[in-house]
Amino acid sequence: MAVKKDLSIEYLGVKCENPFFLSSSPVGSNYNMVAKAFDTGWGGAFYKTVGIFIPDECSPRFDNTRKEGTPWLGFKNMEQISDKPLEKNFEYMERLKKDYPDKVLVASIMGSNEEEWKKLAKWCDEIHVDLIEGNFSCPQMTSHEMGSDVGTNPELVRKYSKAVTSVTKIPFIAKMTPNITDMCTSAVAAIEGGSAGLSAINTVKSITNIDVENMTAMPVVDGKSSISGYSGAAVKPIGLRFIAQMAQDPRLKGVPLSGIGGIETWKDALDFLLLGCRNVQVTTGVMQYGYRIVEDMASGLMHWMDEHGFDHLDDFIGKAVGNVIPAEELNRNYKILPHFDENKCVGCGRCYVSCYDGGHQAIDWDAEHRRPVLNDSCVGCHLCLNVCPVADCITPGEVVWKEGRPQTELKLKHIYE
């Protein structure tokens, strides 16, 4: 049964029909691609980053990581900013804004000095894009004056943000790099420089695989390779971490966030929204499955909203932020023993092997009946629950309080999907 919910949201003063955006990347690098995405139902697009220079790209430039036959667990790219002339890119963006006035078009720009940032910002102003994003985070630029090397330098982030905001009133978004220990320091510098919003994360510096034929990393370019950006499902936990830290930083209170990193499903999008993002950006998911994944993401999100009694995105955005706390504040007074459903158990022994070789040797093995048996060594880590291949076969069971600890009312997880 079709479910309809209001997915519209305001982002930096701009009305968006839904929170699903293309991120600045190959999936939105010309008029036809972005137009097709808009026709499919995307609420907006961060157009592929433009700059003063045209990069000389290598071939091949992509690689991916897999696990046990699953394709595209992670994705590596060595592509830089747009390889089209600046005039052509601004012509495309101007046409897109004219032909799709109700869609949100964000120009992503990157300069190597203040004058270049100002020039690009002024051009954005002339074609009336809705928003501007500053790419302080691309990890594969061939100049140290651009990309992630800028994003790790708060002084440059502040200076270039100020350069852009000094020549245009269009809201400016700083795109942050994860290739840094403390993203909040650079994020604060961006806001001090006039940025109105923050987006994160860009790709993570990586080497995905080693090619033993040429004894170099992948992809192989004339027998050599380089470190470059990693994306896809594998980086989602990193993206969520940085978003949560910025959402909780009192210096960044109220700053609108845009979430990026491994978003392929409606649940991925929901996770970023629950940590305070007002929209989400997607690249690698589109590269695998095409633009129509937005239909599944919108449908799934609306069904979840219906099941949980939410009518608008603002009803639940940021709901999880306050429940992510420092490790020292966690309640450590109890442990939850696992419960084994013998009717669902297939006797594979995964729980036993994992616990014995990688846990606390808390599971004995009943060889006659091929069933696990919990012993007194269990610490309630739930490794067994995580490795079990059968849904709901191992679930949280009895709560045991540590000796001498106060017993209080607990909020526990009961639904494992």
Tab-separated table of N, CA, C and O in Angstrom, residues 117 165 351:
chain	number	residue	atom	x	y	z
A	117	TRP	N	38.649	31.899	-5.307
A	117	TRP	CA	37.403	31.640	-4.584
A	117	TRP	C	36.394	32.763	-4.820
A	117	TRP	O	35.203	32.507	-5.027
A	165	THR	N	32.059	34.560	1.147
A	165	THR	CA	30.923	35.268	1.739
A	165	THR	C	31.072	36.788	1.671
A	165	THR	O	30.103	37.509	1.908
A	351	CYS	N	28.514	-19.251	16.360
A	351	CYS	CA	28.590	-18.581	17.653
A	351	CYS	C	29.673	-19.212	18.530
A	351	CYS	O	30.445	-18.506	19.199
